[in-house]
Structure formats: C-alpha cells, structure tokens
Short mmCIF file of C-alpha atoms in Angstrom, two decimals:
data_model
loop_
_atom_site.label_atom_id
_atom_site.label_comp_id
_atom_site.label_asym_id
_atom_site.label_seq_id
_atom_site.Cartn_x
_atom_site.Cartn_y
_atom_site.Cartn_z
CA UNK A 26 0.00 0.00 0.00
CA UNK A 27 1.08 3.42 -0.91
CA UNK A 28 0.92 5.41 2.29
CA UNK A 29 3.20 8.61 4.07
CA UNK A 30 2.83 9.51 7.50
CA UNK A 31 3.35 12.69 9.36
CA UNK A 32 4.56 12.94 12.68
CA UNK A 33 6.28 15.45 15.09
CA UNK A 34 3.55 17.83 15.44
CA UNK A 35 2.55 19.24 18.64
CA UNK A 36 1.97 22.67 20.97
CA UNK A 37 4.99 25.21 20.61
CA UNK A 38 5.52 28.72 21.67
CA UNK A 39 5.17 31.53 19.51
CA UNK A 40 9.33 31.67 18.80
CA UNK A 41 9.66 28.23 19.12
CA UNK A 42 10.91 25.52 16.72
CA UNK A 43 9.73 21.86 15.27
CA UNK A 44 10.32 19.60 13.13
CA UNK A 45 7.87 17.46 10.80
CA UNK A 46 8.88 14.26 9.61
CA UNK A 47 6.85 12.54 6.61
CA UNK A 48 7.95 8.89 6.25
CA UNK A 49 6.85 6.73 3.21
CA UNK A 50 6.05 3.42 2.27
CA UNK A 51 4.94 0.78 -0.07
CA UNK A 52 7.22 3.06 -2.92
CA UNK A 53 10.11 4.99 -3.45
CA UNK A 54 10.37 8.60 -2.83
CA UNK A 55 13.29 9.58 -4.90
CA UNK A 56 11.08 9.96 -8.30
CA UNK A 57 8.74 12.66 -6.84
CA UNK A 58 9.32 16.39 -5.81
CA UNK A 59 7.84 16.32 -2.28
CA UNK A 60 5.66 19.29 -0.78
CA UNK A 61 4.33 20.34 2.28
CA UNK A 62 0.95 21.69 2.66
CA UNK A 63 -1.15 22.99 5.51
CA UNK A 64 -4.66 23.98 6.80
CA UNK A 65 -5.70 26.13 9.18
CA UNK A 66 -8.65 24.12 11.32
CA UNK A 67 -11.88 25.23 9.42
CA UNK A 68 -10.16 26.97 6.46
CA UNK A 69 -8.61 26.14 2.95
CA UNK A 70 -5.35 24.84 1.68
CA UNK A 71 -1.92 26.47 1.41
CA UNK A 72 1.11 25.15 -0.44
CA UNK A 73 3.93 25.44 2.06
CA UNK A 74 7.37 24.35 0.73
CA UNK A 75 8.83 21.88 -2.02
CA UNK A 76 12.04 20.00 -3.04
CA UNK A 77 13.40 18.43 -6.08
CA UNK A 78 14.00 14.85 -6.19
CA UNK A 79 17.55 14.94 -5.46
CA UNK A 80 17.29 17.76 -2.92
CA UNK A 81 19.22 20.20 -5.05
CA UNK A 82 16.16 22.70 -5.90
CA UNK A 83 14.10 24.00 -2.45
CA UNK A 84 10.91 26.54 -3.12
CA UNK A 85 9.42 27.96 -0.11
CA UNK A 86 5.43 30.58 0.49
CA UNK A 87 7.04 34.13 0.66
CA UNK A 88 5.85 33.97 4.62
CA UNK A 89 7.64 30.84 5.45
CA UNK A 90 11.04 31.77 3.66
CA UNK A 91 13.62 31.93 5.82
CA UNK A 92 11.98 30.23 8.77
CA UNK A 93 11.21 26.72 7.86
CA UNK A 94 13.88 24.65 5.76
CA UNK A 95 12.77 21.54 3.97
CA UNK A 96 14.95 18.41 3.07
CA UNK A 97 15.01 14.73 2.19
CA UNK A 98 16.43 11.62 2.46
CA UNK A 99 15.15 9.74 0.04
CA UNK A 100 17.41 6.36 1.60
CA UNK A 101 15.09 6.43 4.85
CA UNK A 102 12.65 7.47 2.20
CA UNK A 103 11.92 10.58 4.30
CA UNK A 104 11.08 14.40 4.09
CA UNK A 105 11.60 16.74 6.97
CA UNK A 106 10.03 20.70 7.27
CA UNK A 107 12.06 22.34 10.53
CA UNK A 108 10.16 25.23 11.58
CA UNK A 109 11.89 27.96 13.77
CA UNK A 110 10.42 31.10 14.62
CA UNK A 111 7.12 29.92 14.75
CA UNK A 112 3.94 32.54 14.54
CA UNK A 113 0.52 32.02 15.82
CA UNK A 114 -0.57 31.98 11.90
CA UNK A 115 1.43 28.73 11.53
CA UNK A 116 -1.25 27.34 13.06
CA UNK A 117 -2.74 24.26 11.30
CA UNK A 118 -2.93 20.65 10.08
CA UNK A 119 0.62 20.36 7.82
CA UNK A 120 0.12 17.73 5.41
CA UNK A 121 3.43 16.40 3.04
CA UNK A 122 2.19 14.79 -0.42
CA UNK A 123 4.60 13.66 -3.72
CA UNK A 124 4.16 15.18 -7.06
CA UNK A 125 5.39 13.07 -9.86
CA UNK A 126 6.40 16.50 -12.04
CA UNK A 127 5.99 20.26 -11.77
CA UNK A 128 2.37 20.50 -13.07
CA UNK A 129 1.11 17.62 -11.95
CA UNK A 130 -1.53 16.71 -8.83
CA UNK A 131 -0.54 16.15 -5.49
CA UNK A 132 -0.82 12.12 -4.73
CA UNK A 133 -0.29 10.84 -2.78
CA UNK A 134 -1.19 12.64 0.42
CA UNK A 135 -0.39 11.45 4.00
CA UNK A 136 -2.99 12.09 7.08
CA UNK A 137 -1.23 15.37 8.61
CA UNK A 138 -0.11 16.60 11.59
CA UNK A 139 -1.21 19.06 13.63
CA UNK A 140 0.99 21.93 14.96
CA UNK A 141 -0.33 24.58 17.10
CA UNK A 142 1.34 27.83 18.34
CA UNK A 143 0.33 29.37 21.11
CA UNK A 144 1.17 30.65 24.23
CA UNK B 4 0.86 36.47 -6.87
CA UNK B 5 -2.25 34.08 -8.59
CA UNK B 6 -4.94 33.77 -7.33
CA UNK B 7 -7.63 31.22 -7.70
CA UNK B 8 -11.47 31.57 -6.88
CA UNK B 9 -14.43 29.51 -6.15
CA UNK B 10 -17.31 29.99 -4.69
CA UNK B 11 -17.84 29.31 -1.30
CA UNK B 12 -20.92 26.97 -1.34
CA UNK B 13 -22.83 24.78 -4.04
CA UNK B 14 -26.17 22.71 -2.35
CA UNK B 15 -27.72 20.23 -4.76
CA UNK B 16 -30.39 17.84 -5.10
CA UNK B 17 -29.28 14.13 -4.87
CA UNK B 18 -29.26 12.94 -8.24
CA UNK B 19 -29.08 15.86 -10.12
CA UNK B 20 -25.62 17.79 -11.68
CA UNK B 21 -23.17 20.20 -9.23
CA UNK B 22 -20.59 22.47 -11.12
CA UNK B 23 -18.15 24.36 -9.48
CA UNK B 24 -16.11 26.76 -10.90
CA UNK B 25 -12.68 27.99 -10.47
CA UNK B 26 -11.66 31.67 -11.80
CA UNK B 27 -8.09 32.39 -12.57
CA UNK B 28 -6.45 34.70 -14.62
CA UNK B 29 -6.30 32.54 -17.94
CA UNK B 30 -6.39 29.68 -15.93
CA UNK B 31 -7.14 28.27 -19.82
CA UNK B 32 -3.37 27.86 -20.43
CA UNK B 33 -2.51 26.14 -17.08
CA UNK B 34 -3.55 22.70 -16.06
CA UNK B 35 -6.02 22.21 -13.40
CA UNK B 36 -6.01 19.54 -10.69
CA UNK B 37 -9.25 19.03 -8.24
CA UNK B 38 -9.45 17.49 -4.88
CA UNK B 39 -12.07 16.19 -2.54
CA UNK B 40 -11.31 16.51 1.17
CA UNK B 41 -14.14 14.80 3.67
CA UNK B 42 -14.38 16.22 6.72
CA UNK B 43 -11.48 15.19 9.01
CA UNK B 44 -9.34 13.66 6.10
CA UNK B 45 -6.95 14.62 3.73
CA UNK B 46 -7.82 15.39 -0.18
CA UNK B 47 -7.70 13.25 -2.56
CA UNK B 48 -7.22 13.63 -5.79
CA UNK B 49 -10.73 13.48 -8.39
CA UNK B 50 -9.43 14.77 -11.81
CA UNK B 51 -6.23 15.83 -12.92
CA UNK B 52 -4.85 17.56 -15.75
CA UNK B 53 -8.21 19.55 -16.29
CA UNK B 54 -9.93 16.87 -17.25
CA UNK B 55 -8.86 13.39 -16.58
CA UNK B 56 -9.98 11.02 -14.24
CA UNK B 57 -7.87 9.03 -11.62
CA UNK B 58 -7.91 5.41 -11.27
CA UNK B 59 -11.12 4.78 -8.81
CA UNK B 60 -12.83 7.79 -9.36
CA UNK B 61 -16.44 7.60 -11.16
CA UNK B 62 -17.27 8.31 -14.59
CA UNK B 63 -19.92 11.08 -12.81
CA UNK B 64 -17.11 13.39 -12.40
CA UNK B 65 -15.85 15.08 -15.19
CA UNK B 66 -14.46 18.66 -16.18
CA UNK B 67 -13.27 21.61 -18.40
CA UNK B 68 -10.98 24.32 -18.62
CA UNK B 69 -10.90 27.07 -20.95
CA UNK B 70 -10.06 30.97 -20.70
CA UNK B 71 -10.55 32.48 -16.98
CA UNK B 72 -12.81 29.69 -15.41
CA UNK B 73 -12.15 25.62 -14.87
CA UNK B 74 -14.99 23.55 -14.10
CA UNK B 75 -15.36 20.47 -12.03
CA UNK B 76 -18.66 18.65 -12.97
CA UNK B 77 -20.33 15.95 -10.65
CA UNK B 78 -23.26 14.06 -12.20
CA UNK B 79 -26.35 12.67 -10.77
CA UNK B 80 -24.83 13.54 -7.09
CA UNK B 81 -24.84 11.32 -4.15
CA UNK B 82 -24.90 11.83 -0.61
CA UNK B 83 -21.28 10.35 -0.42
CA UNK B 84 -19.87 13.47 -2.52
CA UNK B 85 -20.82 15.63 -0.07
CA UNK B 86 -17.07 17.28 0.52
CA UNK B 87 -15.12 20.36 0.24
CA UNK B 88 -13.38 20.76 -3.20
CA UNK B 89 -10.59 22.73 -3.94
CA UNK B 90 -8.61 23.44 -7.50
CA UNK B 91 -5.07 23.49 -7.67
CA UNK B 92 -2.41 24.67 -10.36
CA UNK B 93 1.20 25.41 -10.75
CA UNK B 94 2.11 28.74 -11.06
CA UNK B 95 4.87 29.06 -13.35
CA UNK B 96 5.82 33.16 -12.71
CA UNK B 97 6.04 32.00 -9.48
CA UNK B 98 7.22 28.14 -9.37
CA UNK B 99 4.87 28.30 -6.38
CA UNK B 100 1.58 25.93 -5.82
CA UNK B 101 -2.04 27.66 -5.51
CA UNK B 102 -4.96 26.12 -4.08
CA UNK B 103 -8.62 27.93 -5.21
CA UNK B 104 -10.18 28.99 -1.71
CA UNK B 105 -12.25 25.88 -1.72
CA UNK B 106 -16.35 24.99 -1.94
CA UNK B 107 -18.40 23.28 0.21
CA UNK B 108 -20.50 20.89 -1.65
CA UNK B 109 -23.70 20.27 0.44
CA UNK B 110 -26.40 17.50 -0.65
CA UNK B 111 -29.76 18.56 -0.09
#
C-alpha cells in the first residue's frame, strides 16, 4: 500500500521551533518532488514548501522563507520541514504529499499533523 | 501572486448535476487539478490535468478548462460526494503551488 505519515507535530511557543517528519512506504520517494501543505482548522489549503528529487532545488510561500527549511532523504525514504520562529498563523494541520512532475496533482497525500502555536 | 477563486458553497439535489467553478487569470493555459477533502481527512485527488480522471474515481465526475474559469462537474450527485473541493495549479511566474479557496458541496 502506498501510504506517508506525518509525525512530530505538537503545541509550541510563539518563537519556538519543530520539526515534521513525513515517512513513506509501499514506494520509493526519490522519483517525486515532495511538498508540504497545511490547513488552518476550518479553512482552505496552502502550499507550504517543495524540493526536487535529489534535494538540489528548495521553493518555499514568501511567509515561510527563511523560517522553515525543507529536506530529504530519500534512503530512509523521508522528508523533513524544521520550523523555527514559529507565529501564531502557523497554526494548522501540515500535510506532506509527492508530485510526480511540476504541473502535476498532489498524490499521494499522508494524514497530517497538527501543529499549534500558542502561548 | 495568482490567485484562484471559487465559490464558497454549491447545495444540490441528490441525483441531479453540481458544477463548481474555479476563476483564474487565464487559468485556460494552465492545467487544473481538483481534490475532494471529507471532513477530518486529507484530499484526494478526483481529476487531474483539467480533465482526466484518476484510477477509482467515477465516470460522474468530469471537467473543463478554458479561458478564466475551470470547471469540475459531478453528475447525478450522491450523498457520499458531499465534501469540500478545492482546485489546484502550478504557477509558473512564481514556481509556487495555488490552491482555489475551496467549496463546500452540500447535498440537499
């Protein structure tokens, strides 16, 4: 079965960091660009970061840039997204999904994971 | 940046036809994906590439894309569609990902 899984969510600080780990299985990572999405509880979806198959090539939302770093390791068939200086606006259900090229759909999708900042 | 819009809310009638739209700024020339998200799960993927179907999904969803407005098409509804739907394409001024601001399909 074809399935990735989010973990290391959780409640952080406004300031504080974390880091979100998407693990897959049943297929191989390396031939997709991976992405990160979130959703704010109740709201729509937002395209977060994404990274080339070989990790050379890192896009990022102009309100994220500079304070979350994404990365892979596609031999532990993994993605990470570290978040530092976290806002309350981070807020929200981060979900990590392949994309097979540039312009196509995201799938597949794992469950997300929540993280919420607050103090 | 690009910006995609739908409208917030479609109700329909079970068995009878749901279109929602998605308004971009010659959205014509870029290729469209559409997802269904159920409450409490993630989306999944119902057409791709404006207009074709994924492996699974029925024959009662179809779609279009041409100048400033996509279309996602659901035939003779069913309670089980009853989701929020979102369009998504790849900006290429950008290289960034845009989601539309997603609509509510409810089933009367």
């Amino acid at each position: 079965e074809v399935k990735l899984v989010e973990s290391g969510g959780g409640l952080v600080q406004p300031g504080g960091s974390l880091r979100l780990s998407c693990a897959a299985s049943g297929f191989t990572l390396s031939p997709y660009w991976m992405t990160w999405v979130r959703q704010i509880p109740g709201k729509g979806l937002e395209w977060v970061a994404k990274i080339k198959r070989d990790g050379s090539e890192k896009y990022y939302l102009d309100s994220v840039r500079g304070r979350f770093t994404i990365s892979r390791d596609n031999a532990k068939k993994s993605m990470y997204l570290d978040m530092n200086s976290l806002r309350v606006e981070d807020t929200g259900v981060y979900y990590c999904a392949g994309v097979e090229s540039m312009a196509a759909a995201f799938d597949p999708w794992g469950q997300g994971t929540l993280v919420t900042v607050s103090s | 940046s690009y910006v995609l819009t739908q409208p917030p809310s479609v109700s329909v009638a079970p068995g009878k036809t749901a279109r929602i739209t998605c308004g971009g700024n010659n959205i014509g020339t870029k290729s469209v994906h559409w997802y269904q998200q159920k409450a409490g799960q993630a989306p999944v993927v119902v057409l791709h590439y404006d207009t074709d179907r994924p492996s699974g999904i029925p024959e009662r969803f179809s779609g279009s894309n041409s100048g400033n407005t996509a279309t996602l098409t659901i035939s003779r509804v069913e309670a089980g569609d009853e989701a929020d739907y979102y369009c998504q394409v790849w900006d290429t001024g950008s290289d960034h990902y845009v989601f539309g601001t997603g609509t509510k399909v409810t089933v009367l």
